[in-house]
Amino acid sequence: MMTRTHGVSGVAVWMTGDIVAQLTHIPLPRTVVLAGAIATYVAAKAPDVDHPDSRPGHILNRVLPGAPYLINRLLGHRGVTHWAITGIFLGILVGLVGQTIPDGVLSIIGGLITGLLVMRAIRRFRRRLWGVGIIVGIIISATITITPTAIWGIGVAVTVGWTTHILGDCLTYQGAPALGPFTLRPVRT
């Protein structure tokens, strides 16, 4: 699957979960749904960081030059990053780390990440709209400050996005080792 398809699939699964939550009368604050959709979109693209020619690999290479090549050399493509247990572990880790970070710092980090993502998305359309990214970042920062327990929702969103990516790769001819480390045989559907 292509990077954009992984991201959109992750958001579709996240939003379907929101609909199910509403139908079963489990209250999810709208802020958690919005922040979770963004986190799911990013997490659904992230497992391909192990491939230097992928979009996530290019982005990581800008931040940490050579890292995707090192990851690929050590782990290979569709290795550890394509295990379902990795997505579960990362979701729990995000939830735990989020609980230990003070709310003010967490809101600033969340606002910066969201603002940068929005600015990057808008940059393709008009360069003059960069202020929208800053405004959205401020709104997300305020939201995280108001609802600090929402960080567990972000952890769940990371798991949903990551595992959606893996399930998408299982639909391809090559498959993915979704059941690793228990078995490294690719799962194909």
PDB file of C-alpha atoms in Angstrom:
ATOM      1  CA  MET A   1       0.000   0.000   0.000  1.00  0.00           C
ATOM      2  CA  MET A   2       1.055   3.582  -0.490  1.00  0.00           C
ATOM      3  CA  THR A   3       1.753   5.969   2.400  1.00  0.00           C
ATOM      4  CA  ARG A   4      -1.333   8.123   1.835  1.00  0.00           C
ATOM      5  CA  THR A   5      -3.558   5.037   1.688  1.00  0.00           C
ATOM      6  CA  HIS A   6      -2.188   3.833   5.021  1.00  0.00           C
ATOM      7  CA  GLY A   7      -2.925   7.210   6.629  1.00  0.00           C
ATOM      8  CA  VAL A   8      -6.468   7.466   5.283  1.00  0.00           C
ATOM      9  CA  SER A   9      -7.198   3.836   6.222  1.00  0.00           C
ATOM     10  CA  GLY A  10      -6.028   4.504   9.775  1.00  0.00           C
ATOM     11  CA  VAL A  11      -8.293   7.541  10.120  1.00  0.00           C
ATOM     12  CA  ALA A  12     -11.224   5.574   8.651  1.00  0.00           C
ATOM     13  CA  VAL A  13     -10.775   2.847  11.261  1.00  0.00           C
ATOM     14  CA  TRP A  14     -10.412   5.453  14.058  1.00  0.00           C
ATOM     15  CA  MET A  15     -13.586   7.255  12.998  1.00  0.00           C
ATOM     16  CA  THR A  16     -15.452   3.939  12.725  1.00  0.00           C
ATOM     17  CA  GLY A  17     -14.404   3.270  16.315  1.00  0.00           C
ATOM     18  CA  ASP A  18     -15.832   6.661  17.267  1.00  0.00           C
ATOM     19  CA  ILE A  19     -19.164   5.760  15.661  1.00  0.00           C
ATOM     20  CA  VAL A  20     -19.231   2.446  17.538  1.00  0.00           C
ATOM     21  CA  ALA A  21     -18.414   4.283  20.783  1.00  0.00           C
ATOM     22  CA  GLN A  22     -21.321   6.667  20.194  1.00  0.00           C
ATOM     23  CA  LEU A  23     -23.718   3.818  19.402  1.00  0.00           C
ATOM     24  CA  THR A  24     -22.710   1.968  22.576  1.00  0.00           C
ATOM     25  CA  HIS A  25     -23.005   5.135  24.692  1.00  0.00           C
ATOM     26  CA  ILE A  26     -19.299   5.352  25.546  1.00  0.00           C
ATOM     27  CA  PRO A  27     -18.574   9.071  25.782  1.00  0.00           C
ATOM     28  CA  LEU A  28     -15.511  10.215  23.834  1.00  0.00           C
ATOM     29  CA  PRO A  29     -14.789  13.933  23.999  1.00  0.00           C
ATOM     30  CA  ARG A  30     -14.635  15.516  20.536  1.00  0.00           C
ATOM     31  CA  THR A  31     -11.130  16.708  21.369  1.00  0.00           C
ATOM     32  CA  VAL A  32      -9.980  13.111  21.840  1.00  0.00           C
ATOM     33  CA  VAL A  33     -11.588  12.137  18.539  1.00  0.00           C
ATOM     34  CA  LEU A  34      -9.856  14.992  16.669  1.00  0.00           C
ATOM     35  CA  ALA A  35      -6.445  14.514  18.284  1.00  0.00           C
ATOM     36  CA  GLY A  36      -6.805  10.751  17.860  1.00  0.00           C
ATOM     37  CA  ALA A  37      -7.556  11.128  14.154  1.00  0.00           C
ATOM     38  CA  ILE A  38      -4.357  13.122  13.701  1.00  0.00           C
ATOM     39  CA  ALA A  39      -2.328  10.643  15.774  1.00  0.00           C
ATOM     40  CA  THR A  40      -3.831   7.713  13.874  1.00  0.00           C
ATOM     41  CA  TYR A  41      -2.981   9.301  10.528  1.00  0.00           C
ATOM     42  CA  VAL A  42       0.655   9.749  11.551  1.00  0.00           C
ATOM     43  CA  ALA A  43       0.942   6.337  13.252  1.00  0.00           C
ATOM     44  CA  ALA A  44      -0.551   4.571  10.233  1.00  0.00           C
ATOM     45  CA  LYS A  45       2.308   5.889   8.105  1.00  0.00           C
ATOM     46  CA  ALA A  46       5.090   5.307  10.646  1.00  0.00           C
ATOM     47  CA  PRO A  47       5.841   1.558  10.238  1.00  0.00           C
ATOM     48  CA  ASP A  48       7.398   2.218   6.824  1.00  0.00           C
ATOM     49  CA  VAL A  49      10.169   4.198   8.505  1.00  0.00           C
ATOM     50  CA  ASP A  50      12.217   1.030   7.967  1.00  0.00           C
ATOM     51  CA  HIS A  51      12.299   1.659   4.208  1.00  0.00           C
ATOM     52  CA  PRO A  52      14.643   4.499   3.153  1.00  0.00           C
ATOM     53  CA  ASP A  53      12.637   5.260  -0.014  1.00  0.00           C
ATOM     54  CA  SER A  54       9.304   5.618   1.794  1.00  0.00           C
ATOM     55  CA  ARG A  55       7.794   8.970   2.767  1.00  0.00           C
ATOM     56  CA  PRO A  56       8.328   8.344   6.504  1.00  0.00           C
ATOM     57  CA  GLY A  57      11.886   7.231   5.706  1.00  0.00           C
ATOM     58  CA  HIS A  58      12.553  10.515   3.877  1.00  0.00           C
ATOM     59  CA  ILE A  59      11.172  12.546   6.784  1.00  0.00           C
ATOM     60  CA  LEU A  60      13.242  10.630   9.342  1.00  0.00           C
ATOM     61  CA  ASN A  61      16.315  11.027   7.142  1.00  0.00           C
ATOM     62  CA  ARG A  62      15.892  14.824   7.302  1.00  0.00           C
ATOM     63  CA  VAL A  63      15.748  14.757  11.099  1.00  0.00           C
ATOM     64  CA  LEU A  64      18.321  11.995  11.692  1.00  0.00           C
ATOM     65  CA  PRO A  65      20.454  11.592   8.553  1.00  0.00           C
ATOM     66  CA  GLY A  66      21.126   7.943   7.783  1.00  0.00           C
ATOM     67  CA  ALA A  67      18.658   6.560  10.352  1.00  0.00           C
ATOM     68  CA  PRO A  68      16.291   4.875   7.844  1.00  0.00           C
ATOM     69  CA  TYR A  69      19.255   3.155   6.186  1.00  0.00           C
ATOM     70  CA  LEU A  70      20.496   1.929   9.556  1.00  0.00           C
ATOM     71  CA  ILE A  71      17.018   0.700  10.542  1.00  0.00           C
ATOM     72  CA  ASN A  72      16.655  -1.058   7.202  1.00  0.00           C
ATOM     73  CA  ARG A  73      20.081  -2.662   7.499  1.00  0.00           C
ATOM     74  CA  LEU A  74      19.501  -3.855  11.085  1.00  0.00           C
ATOM     75  CA  LEU A  75      15.830  -4.832  10.897  1.00  0.00           C
ATOM     76  CA  GLY A  76      15.016  -5.062   7.183  1.00  0.00           C
ATOM     77  CA  HIS A  77      11.822  -3.827   5.558  1.00  0.00           C
ATOM     78  CA  ARG A  78       8.649  -5.218   7.081  1.00  0.00           C
ATOM     79  CA  GLY A  79      10.492  -6.503  10.113  1.00  0.00           C
ATOM     80  CA  VAL A  80       9.962  -5.421  13.732  1.00  0.00           C
ATOM     81  CA  THR A  81       8.114  -2.289  12.654  1.00  0.00           C
ATOM     82  CA  HIS A  82       5.486  -4.496  11.013  1.00  0.00           C
ATOM     83  CA  TRP A  83       4.662  -6.609  14.067  1.00  0.00           C
ATOM     84  CA  ALA A  84       1.258  -5.972  15.663  1.00  0.00           C
ATOM     85  CA  ILE A  85       2.837  -6.244  19.103  1.00  0.00           C
ATOM     86  CA  THR A  86       5.072  -3.264  18.230  1.00  0.00           C
ATOM     87  CA  GLY A  87       1.992  -1.099  17.649  1.00  0.00           C
ATOM     88  CA  ILE A  88       0.446  -2.225  20.924  1.00  0.00           C
ATOM     89  CA  PHE A  89       3.693  -1.546  22.796  1.00  0.00           C
ATOM     90  CA  LEU A  90       4.065   1.927  21.257  1.00  0.00           C
ATOM     91  CA  GLY A  91       0.458   2.820  22.102  1.00  0.00           C
ATOM     92  CA  ILE A  92       0.998   1.839  25.735  1.00  0.00           C
ATOM     93  CA  LEU A  93       4.313   3.715  25.766  1.00  0.00           C
ATOM     94  CA  VAL A  94       2.681   6.892  24.418  1.00  0.00           C
ATOM     95  CA  GLY A  95      -0.036   6.620  27.076  1.00  0.00           C
ATOM     96  CA  LEU A  96       2.467   6.063  29.902  1.00  0.00           C
ATOM     97  CA  VAL A  97       4.874   8.774  28.793  1.00  0.00           C
ATOM     98  CA  GLY A  98       1.976  11.152  28.338  1.00  0.00           C
ATOM     99  CA  GLN A  99       0.896  10.535  31.930  1.00  0.00           C
ATOM    100  CA  THR A 100       4.353  11.453  33.274  1.00  0.00           C
ATOM    101  CA  ILE A 101       4.808  14.658  31.274  1.00  0.00           C
ATOM    102  CA  PRO A 102       3.320  17.790  32.903  1.00  0.00           C
ATOM    103  CA  ASP A 103       0.147  18.976  31.169  1.00  0.00           C
ATOM    104  CA  GLY A 104       1.686  22.289  30.090  1.00  0.00           C
ATOM    105  CA  VAL A 105       4.631  20.632  28.336  1.00  0.00           C
ATOM    106  CA  LEU A 106       2.346  18.019  26.807  1.00  0.00           C
ATOM    107  CA  SER A 107       0.016  20.667  25.430  1.00  0.00           C
ATOM    108  CA  ILE A 108       2.913  22.579  23.889  1.00  0.00           C
ATOM    109  CA  ILE A 109       4.300  19.414  22.255  1.00  0.00           C
ATOM    110  CA  GLY A 110       0.863  18.420  20.956  1.00  0.00           C
ATOM    111  CA  GLY A 111       0.224  21.917  19.641  1.00  0.00           C
ATOM    112  CA  LEU A 112       3.602  22.106  17.898  1.00  0.00           C
ATOM    113  CA  ILE A 113       3.211  18.725  16.217  1.00  0.00           C
ATOM    114  CA  THR A 114      -0.337  19.479  15.099  1.00  0.00           C
ATOM    115  CA  GLY A 115       0.576  22.969  13.912  1.00  0.00           C
ATOM    116  CA  LEU A 116       3.502  21.645  11.869  1.00  0.00           C
ATOM    117  CA  LEU A 117       1.326  18.940  10.294  1.00  0.00           C
ATOM    118  CA  VAL A 118      -1.366  21.465   9.378  1.00  0.00           C
ATOM    119  CA  MET A 119       1.211  23.918   7.981  1.00  0.00           C
ATOM    120  CA  ARG A 120       2.737  21.125   5.909  1.00  0.00           C
ATOM    121  CA  ALA A 121      -0.665  20.115   4.549  1.00  0.00           C
ATOM    122  CA  ILE A 122      -1.657  23.689   3.749  1.00  0.00           C
ATOM    123  CA  ARG A 123       1.717  24.494   2.175  1.00  0.00           C
ATOM    124  CA  ARG A 124       0.703  22.451  -0.831  1.00  0.00           C
ATOM    125  CA  PHE A 125      -2.255  24.744  -1.454  1.00  0.00           C
ATOM    126  CA  ARG A 126      -1.254  28.278  -0.458  1.00  0.00           C
ATOM    127  CA  ARG A 127       1.814  29.620   1.219  1.00  0.00           C
ATOM    128  CA  ARG A 128      -0.121  32.524   2.772  1.00  0.00           C
ATOM    129  CA  LEU A 129      -2.219  30.272   4.981  1.00  0.00           C
ATOM    130  CA  TRP A 130       0.608  29.271   7.359  1.00  0.00           C
ATOM    131  CA  GLY A 131      -1.147  31.133  10.172  1.00  0.00           C
ATOM    132  CA  VAL A 132      -3.898  28.496  10.121  1.00  0.00           C
ATOM    133  CA  GLY A 133      -1.335  25.941  11.326  1.00  0.00           C
ATOM    134  CA  ILE A 134      -0.413  28.171  14.241  1.00  0.00           C
ATOM    135  CA  ILE A 135      -4.073  28.716  15.163  1.00  0.00           C
ATOM    136  CA  VAL A 136      -4.861  24.986  14.995  1.00  0.00           C
ATOM    137  CA  GLY A 137      -1.734  24.270  17.080  1.00  0.00           C
ATOM    138  CA  ILE A 138      -2.896  26.735  19.746  1.00  0.00           C
ATOM    139  CA  ILE A 139      -6.372  25.177  19.776  1.00  0.00           C
ATOM    140  CA  ILE A 140      -4.931  21.673  20.193  1.00  0.00           C
ATOM    141  CA  SER A 141      -2.603  22.936  22.958  1.00  0.00           C
ATOM    142  CA  ALA A 142      -5.553  24.429  24.824  1.00  0.00           C
ATOM    143  CA  THR A 143      -7.563  21.257  24.287  1.00  0.00           C
ATOM    144  CA  ILE A 144      -4.844  19.035  25.744  1.00  0.00           C
ATOM    145  CA  THR A 145      -4.551  21.388  28.718  1.00  0.00           C
ATOM    146  CA  ILE A 146      -8.304  21.253  29.358  1.00  0.00           C
ATOM    147  CA  THR A 147      -8.594  17.452  28.961  1.00  0.00           C
ATOM    148  CA  PRO A 148      -5.329  15.945  30.277  1.00  0.00           C
ATOM    149  CA  THR A 149      -6.751  12.415  30.466  1.00  0.00           C
ATOM    150  CA  ALA A 150      -7.066  12.454  26.687  1.00  0.00           C
ATOM    151  CA  ILE A 151      -3.484  11.199  26.365  1.00  0.00           C
ATOM    152  CA  TRP A 152      -4.673   7.605  26.796  1.00  0.00           C
ATOM    153  CA  GLY A 153      -6.886   8.195  23.769  1.00  0.00           C
ATOM    154  CA  ILE A 154      -3.783   9.196  21.827  1.00  0.00           C
ATOM    155  CA  GLY A 155      -2.083   5.969  22.910  1.00  0.00           C
ATOM    156  CA  VAL A 156      -5.058   3.989  21.609  1.00  0.00           C
ATOM    157  CA  ALA A 157      -4.939   6.014  18.379  1.00  0.00           C
ATOM    158  CA  VAL A 158      -1.260   5.131  17.900  1.00  0.00           C
ATOM    159  CA  THR A 159      -2.083   1.438  18.299  1.00  0.00           C
ATOM    160  CA  VAL A 160      -5.038   1.710  15.898  1.00  0.00           C
ATOM    161  CA  GLY A 161      -2.967   3.520  13.263  1.00  0.00           C
ATOM    162  CA  TRP A 162       0.028   1.192  13.545  1.00  0.00           C
ATOM    163  CA  THR A 163      -2.023  -2.007  13.380  1.00  0.00           C
ATOM    164  CA  THR A 164      -4.155  -0.646  10.532  1.00  0.00           C
ATOM    165  CA  HIS A 165      -0.947  -0.167   8.548  1.00  0.00           C
ATOM    166  CA  ILE A 166       0.083  -3.749   9.231  1.00  0.00           C
ATOM    167  CA  LEU A 167      -3.337  -5.109   8.267  1.00  0.00           C
ATOM    168  CA  GLY A 168      -3.149  -3.082   5.046  1.00  0.00           C
ATOM    169  CA  ASP A 169       0.216  -4.632   4.244  1.00  0.00           C
ATOM    170  CA  CYS A 170      -1.255  -8.078   4.924  1.00  0.00           C
ATOM    171  CA  LEU A 171      -3.632  -7.396   2.033  1.00  0.00           C
ATOM    172  CA  THR A 172      -0.702  -7.121  -0.392  1.00  0.00           C
ATOM    173  CA  TYR A 173       0.949  -9.990  -2.213  1.00  0.00           C
ATOM    174  CA  GLN A 174       4.104  -9.714  -0.078  1.00  0.00           C
ATOM    175  CA  GLY A 175       2.180  -9.727   3.203  1.00  0.00           C
ATOM    176  CA  ALA A 176       3.594  -8.664   6.570  1.00  0.00           C
ATOM    177  CA  PRO A 177       4.902 -10.549   9.637  1.00  0.00           C
ATOM    178  CA  ALA A 178       1.988  -9.308  11.748  1.00  0.00           C
ATOM    179  CA  LEU A 179       2.298 -12.124  14.287  1.00  0.00           C
ATOM    180  CA  GLY A 180       5.999 -11.516  14.993  1.00  0.00           C
ATOM    181  CA  PRO A 181       7.931 -12.346  17.122  1.00  0.00           C
ATOM    182  CA  PHE A 182       5.898 -15.558  17.507  1.00  0.00           C
ATOM    183  CA  THR A 183       6.168 -16.361  13.813  1.00  0.00           C
ATOM    184  CA  LEU A 184       8.035 -14.410  11.156  1.00  0.00           C
ATOM    185  CA  ARG A 185       6.082 -15.882   8.246  1.00  0.00           C
ATOM    186  CA  PRO A 186       4.226 -13.114   6.400  1.00  0.00           C
ATOM    187  CA  VAL A 187       0.470 -13.056   6.878  1.00  0.00           C
ATOM    188  CA  ARG A 188      -1.332 -12.737   3.549  1.00  0.00           C
ATOM    189  CA  THR A 189      -5.044 -12.522   2.946  1.00  0.00           C
TER     190      THR A 189
END
